[in-house]
PDB file of C-alpha atoms in Angstrom:
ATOM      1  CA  UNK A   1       0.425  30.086 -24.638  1.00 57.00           C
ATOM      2  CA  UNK A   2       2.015  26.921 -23.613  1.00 73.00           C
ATOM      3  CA  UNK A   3       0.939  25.194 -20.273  1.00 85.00           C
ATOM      4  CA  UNK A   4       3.751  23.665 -19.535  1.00 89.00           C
ATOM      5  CA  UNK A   5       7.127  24.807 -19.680  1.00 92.00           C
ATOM      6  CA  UNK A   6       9.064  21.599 -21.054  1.00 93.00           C
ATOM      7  CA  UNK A   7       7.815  18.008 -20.996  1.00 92.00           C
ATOM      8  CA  UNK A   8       9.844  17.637 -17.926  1.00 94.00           C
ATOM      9  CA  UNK A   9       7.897  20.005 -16.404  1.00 94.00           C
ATOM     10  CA  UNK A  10       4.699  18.108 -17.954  1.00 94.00           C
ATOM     11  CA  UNK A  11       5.880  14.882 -16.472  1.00 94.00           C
ATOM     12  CA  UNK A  12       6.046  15.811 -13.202  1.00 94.00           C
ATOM     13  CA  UNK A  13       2.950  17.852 -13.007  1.00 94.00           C
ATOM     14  CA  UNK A  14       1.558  14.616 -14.796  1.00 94.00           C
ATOM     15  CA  UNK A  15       3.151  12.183 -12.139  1.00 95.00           C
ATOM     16  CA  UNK A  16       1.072  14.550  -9.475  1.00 95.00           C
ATOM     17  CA  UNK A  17      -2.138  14.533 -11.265  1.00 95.00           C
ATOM     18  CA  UNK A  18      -2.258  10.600 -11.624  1.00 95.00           C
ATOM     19  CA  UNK A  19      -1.215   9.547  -7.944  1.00 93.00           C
ATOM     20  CA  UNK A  20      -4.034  11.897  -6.641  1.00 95.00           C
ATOM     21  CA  UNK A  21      -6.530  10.193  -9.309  1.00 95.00           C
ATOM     22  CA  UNK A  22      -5.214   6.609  -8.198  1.00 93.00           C
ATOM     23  CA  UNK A  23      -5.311   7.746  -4.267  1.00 93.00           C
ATOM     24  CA  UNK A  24      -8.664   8.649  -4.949  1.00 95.00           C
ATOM     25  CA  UNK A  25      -9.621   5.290  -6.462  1.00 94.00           C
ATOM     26  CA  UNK A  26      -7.872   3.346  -3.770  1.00 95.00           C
ATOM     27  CA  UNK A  27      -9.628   5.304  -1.457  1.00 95.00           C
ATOM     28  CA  UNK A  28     -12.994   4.234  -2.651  1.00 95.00           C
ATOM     29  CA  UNK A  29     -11.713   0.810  -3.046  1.00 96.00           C
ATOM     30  CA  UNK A  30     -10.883   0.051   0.324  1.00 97.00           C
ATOM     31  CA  UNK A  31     -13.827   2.101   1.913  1.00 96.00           C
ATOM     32  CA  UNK A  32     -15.482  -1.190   1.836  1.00 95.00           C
ATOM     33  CA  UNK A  33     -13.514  -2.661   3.471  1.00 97.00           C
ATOM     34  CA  UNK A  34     -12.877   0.485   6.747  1.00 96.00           C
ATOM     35  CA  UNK A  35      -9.543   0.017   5.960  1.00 97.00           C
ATOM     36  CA  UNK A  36      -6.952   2.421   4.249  1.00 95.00           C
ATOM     37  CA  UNK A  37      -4.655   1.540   1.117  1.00 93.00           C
ATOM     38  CA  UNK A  38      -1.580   2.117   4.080  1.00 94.00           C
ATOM     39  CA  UNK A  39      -3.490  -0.282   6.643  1.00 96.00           C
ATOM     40  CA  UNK A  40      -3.897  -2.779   3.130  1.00 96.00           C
ATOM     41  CA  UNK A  41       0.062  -2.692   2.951  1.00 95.00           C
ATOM     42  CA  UNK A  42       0.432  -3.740   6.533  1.00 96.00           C
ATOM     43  CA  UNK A  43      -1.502  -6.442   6.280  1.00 97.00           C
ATOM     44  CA  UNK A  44      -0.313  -7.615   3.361  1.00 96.00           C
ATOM     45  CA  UNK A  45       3.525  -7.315   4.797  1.00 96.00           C
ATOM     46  CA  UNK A  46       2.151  -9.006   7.805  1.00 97.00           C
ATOM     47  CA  UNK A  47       0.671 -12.129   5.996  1.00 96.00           C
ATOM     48  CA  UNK A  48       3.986 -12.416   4.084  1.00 95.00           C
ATOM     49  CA  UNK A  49       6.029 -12.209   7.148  1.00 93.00           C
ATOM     50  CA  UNK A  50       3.114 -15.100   9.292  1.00 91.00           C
ATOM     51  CA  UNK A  51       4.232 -17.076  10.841  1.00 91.00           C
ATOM     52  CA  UNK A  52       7.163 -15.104  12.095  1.00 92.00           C
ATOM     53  CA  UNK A  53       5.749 -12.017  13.728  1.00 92.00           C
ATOM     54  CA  UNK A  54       6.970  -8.596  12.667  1.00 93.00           C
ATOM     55  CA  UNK A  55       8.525  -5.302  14.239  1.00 91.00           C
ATOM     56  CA  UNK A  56       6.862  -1.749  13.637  1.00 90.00           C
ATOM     57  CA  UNK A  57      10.611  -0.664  12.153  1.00 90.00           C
ATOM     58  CA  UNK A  58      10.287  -3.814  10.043  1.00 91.00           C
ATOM     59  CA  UNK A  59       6.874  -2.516   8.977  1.00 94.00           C
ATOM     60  CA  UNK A  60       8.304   1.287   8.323  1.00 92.00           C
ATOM     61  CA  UNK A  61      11.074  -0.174   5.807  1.00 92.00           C
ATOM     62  CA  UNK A  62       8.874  -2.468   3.717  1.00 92.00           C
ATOM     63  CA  UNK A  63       5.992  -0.142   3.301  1.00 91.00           C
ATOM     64  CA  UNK A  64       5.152   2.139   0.349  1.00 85.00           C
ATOM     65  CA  UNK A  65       4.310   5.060   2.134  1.00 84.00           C
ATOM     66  CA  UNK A  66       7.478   6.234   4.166  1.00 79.00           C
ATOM     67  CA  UNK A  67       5.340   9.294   5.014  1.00 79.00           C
ATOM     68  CA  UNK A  68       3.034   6.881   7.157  1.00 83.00           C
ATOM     69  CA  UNK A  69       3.296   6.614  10.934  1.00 90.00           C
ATOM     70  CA  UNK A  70       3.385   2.651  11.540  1.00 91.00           C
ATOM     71  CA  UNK A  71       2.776   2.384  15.049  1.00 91.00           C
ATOM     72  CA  UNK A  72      -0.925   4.591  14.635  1.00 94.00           C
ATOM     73  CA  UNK A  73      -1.771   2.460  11.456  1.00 95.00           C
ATOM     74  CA  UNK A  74      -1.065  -1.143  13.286  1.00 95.00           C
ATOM     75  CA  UNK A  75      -2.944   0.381  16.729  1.00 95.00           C
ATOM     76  CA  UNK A  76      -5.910   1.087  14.290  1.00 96.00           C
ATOM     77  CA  UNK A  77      -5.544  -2.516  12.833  1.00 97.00           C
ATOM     78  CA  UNK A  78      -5.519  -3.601  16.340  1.00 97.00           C
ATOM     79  CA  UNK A  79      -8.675  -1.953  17.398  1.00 97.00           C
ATOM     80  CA  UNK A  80     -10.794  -3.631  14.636  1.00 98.00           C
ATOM     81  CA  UNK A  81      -9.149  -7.260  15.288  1.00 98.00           C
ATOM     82  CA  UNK A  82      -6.904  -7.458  12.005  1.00 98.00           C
ATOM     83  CA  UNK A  83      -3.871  -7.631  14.155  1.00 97.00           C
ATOM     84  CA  UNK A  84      -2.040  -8.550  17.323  1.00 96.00           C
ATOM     85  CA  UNK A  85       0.488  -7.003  19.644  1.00 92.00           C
ATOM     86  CA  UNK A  86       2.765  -8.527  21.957  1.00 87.00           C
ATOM     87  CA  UNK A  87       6.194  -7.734  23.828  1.00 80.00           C
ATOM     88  CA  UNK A  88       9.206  -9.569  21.861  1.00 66.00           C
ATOM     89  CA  UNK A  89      10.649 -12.083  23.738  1.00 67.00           C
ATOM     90  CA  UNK A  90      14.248 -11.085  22.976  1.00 68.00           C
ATOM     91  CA  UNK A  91      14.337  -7.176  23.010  1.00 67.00           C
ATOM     92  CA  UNK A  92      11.550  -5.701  25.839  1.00 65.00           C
ATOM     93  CA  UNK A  93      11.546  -2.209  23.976  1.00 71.00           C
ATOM     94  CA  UNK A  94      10.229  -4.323  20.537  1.00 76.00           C
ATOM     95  CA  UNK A  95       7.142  -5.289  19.872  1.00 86.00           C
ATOM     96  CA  UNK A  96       6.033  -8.017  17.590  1.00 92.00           C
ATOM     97  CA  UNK A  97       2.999  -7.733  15.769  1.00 95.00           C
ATOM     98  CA  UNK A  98       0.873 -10.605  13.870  1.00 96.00           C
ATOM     99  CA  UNK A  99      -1.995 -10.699  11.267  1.00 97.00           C
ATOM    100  CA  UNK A 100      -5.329 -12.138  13.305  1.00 97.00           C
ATOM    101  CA  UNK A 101      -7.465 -14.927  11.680  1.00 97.00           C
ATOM    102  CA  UNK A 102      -9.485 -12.015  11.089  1.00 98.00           C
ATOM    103  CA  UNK A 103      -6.960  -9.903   8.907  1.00 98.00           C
ATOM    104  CA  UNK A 104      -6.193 -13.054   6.903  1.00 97.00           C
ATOM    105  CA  UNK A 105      -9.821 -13.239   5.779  1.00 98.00           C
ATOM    106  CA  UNK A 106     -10.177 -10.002   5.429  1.00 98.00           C
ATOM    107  CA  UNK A 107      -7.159 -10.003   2.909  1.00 98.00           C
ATOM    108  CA  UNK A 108      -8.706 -12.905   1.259  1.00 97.00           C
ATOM    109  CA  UNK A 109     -12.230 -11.105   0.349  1.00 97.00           C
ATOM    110  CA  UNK A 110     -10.552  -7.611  -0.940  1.00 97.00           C
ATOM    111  CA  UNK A 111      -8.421 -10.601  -3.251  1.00 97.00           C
ATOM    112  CA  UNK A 112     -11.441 -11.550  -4.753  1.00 96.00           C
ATOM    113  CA  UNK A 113     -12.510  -8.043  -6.066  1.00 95.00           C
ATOM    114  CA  UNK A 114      -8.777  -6.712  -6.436  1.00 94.00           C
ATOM    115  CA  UNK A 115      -9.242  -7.707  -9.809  1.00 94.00           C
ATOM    116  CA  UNK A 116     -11.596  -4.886 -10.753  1.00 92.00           C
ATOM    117  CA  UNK A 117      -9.208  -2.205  -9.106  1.00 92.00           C
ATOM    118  CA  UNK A 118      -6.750  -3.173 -11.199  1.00 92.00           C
ATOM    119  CA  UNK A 119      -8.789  -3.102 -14.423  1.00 92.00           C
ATOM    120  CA  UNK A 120      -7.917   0.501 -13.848  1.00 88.00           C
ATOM    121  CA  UNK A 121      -5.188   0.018 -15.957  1.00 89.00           C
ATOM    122  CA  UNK A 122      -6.727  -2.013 -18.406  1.00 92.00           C
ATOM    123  CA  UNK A 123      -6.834   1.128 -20.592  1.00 94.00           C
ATOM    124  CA  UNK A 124      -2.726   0.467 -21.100  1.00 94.00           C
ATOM    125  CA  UNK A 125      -1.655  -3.069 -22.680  1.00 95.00           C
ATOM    126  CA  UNK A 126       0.566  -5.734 -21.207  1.00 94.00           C
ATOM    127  CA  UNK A 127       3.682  -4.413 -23.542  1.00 96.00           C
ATOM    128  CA  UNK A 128       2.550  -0.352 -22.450  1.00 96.00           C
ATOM    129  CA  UNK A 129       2.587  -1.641 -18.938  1.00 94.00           C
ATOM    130  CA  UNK A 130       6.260  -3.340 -19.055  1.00 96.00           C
ATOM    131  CA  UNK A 131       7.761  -0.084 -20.702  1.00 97.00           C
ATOM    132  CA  UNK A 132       5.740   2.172 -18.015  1.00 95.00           C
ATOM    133  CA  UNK A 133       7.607   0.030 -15.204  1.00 95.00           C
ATOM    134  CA  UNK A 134      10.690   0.319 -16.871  1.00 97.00           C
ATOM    135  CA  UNK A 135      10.118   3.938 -17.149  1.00 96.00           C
ATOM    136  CA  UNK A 136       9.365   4.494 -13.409  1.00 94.00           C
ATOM    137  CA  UNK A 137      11.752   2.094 -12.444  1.00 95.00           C
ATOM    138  CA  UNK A 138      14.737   4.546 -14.168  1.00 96.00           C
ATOM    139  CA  UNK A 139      12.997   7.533 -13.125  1.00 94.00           C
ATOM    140  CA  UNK A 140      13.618   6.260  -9.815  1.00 91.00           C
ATOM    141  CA  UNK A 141      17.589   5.240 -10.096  1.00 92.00           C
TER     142      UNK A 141
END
């Protein structure tokens, strides 16, 4: 009996079974660190927008997740000191938001162990690794 029933079929099924295994592992990851992989991404889009603050519908395009709901992730950021909120000087329904001292260091510890989260895909080499971009990349259009 054949489990799948093409390799289409196999892919996607496949596709499935590996984001849960690498949410799982970014989970652990960033346990250390009481943040989320989705909190991560904010801060990192913050730190690359500093010193120009950012919007929460700035935040909802550039972020991986689309599923994610922006405003509850940065009010969680905001709660442990990671970022700041303020009304935006030219629209009063905006809000800009700005990685803390605080965020920036915290972004520069998980840097120094990223490297070992990464070595998850140590198993594939540099040349497997292009051609698996490549692949997702025209998966995706």
């Amino acid at each position: 009996v054949k489990a799948f029933s093409s390799q289409y079929n196999k892919v996607m099924v496949n596709l499935i079974y590996t984001y849960n295994w690498f949410d799982a592992s970014s989970k652990i990851f960033f346990q250390e660190y009481d943040i989320t992989s989705q909190q991560f991404n904010i801060l990192r889009i913050l730190k690359g927008q500093h010193p120009k603050p950012s919007t929460i519908n700035l935040l909802k395009e550039r972020m991986l997740d689309k599923m994610c709901d922006a405003s509850r992730l940065v009010e969680r950021l905001r709660i442990k000191g990671l970022v700041e909120r303020s009304k935006a000087s030219n629209d009063k329904r905006a809000v800009d938001i700005l990685i803390t001292k605080k965020g920036e260091l915290l972004l520069s510890k998980i840097a120094l162990k990223f490297p070992v989260f990464e070595a998850k895909f140590k198993t594939l080499s540099e040349e497997e690794i292009e051609e698996l971009n490549k692949l997702l990349d025209k998966l995706r259009g």
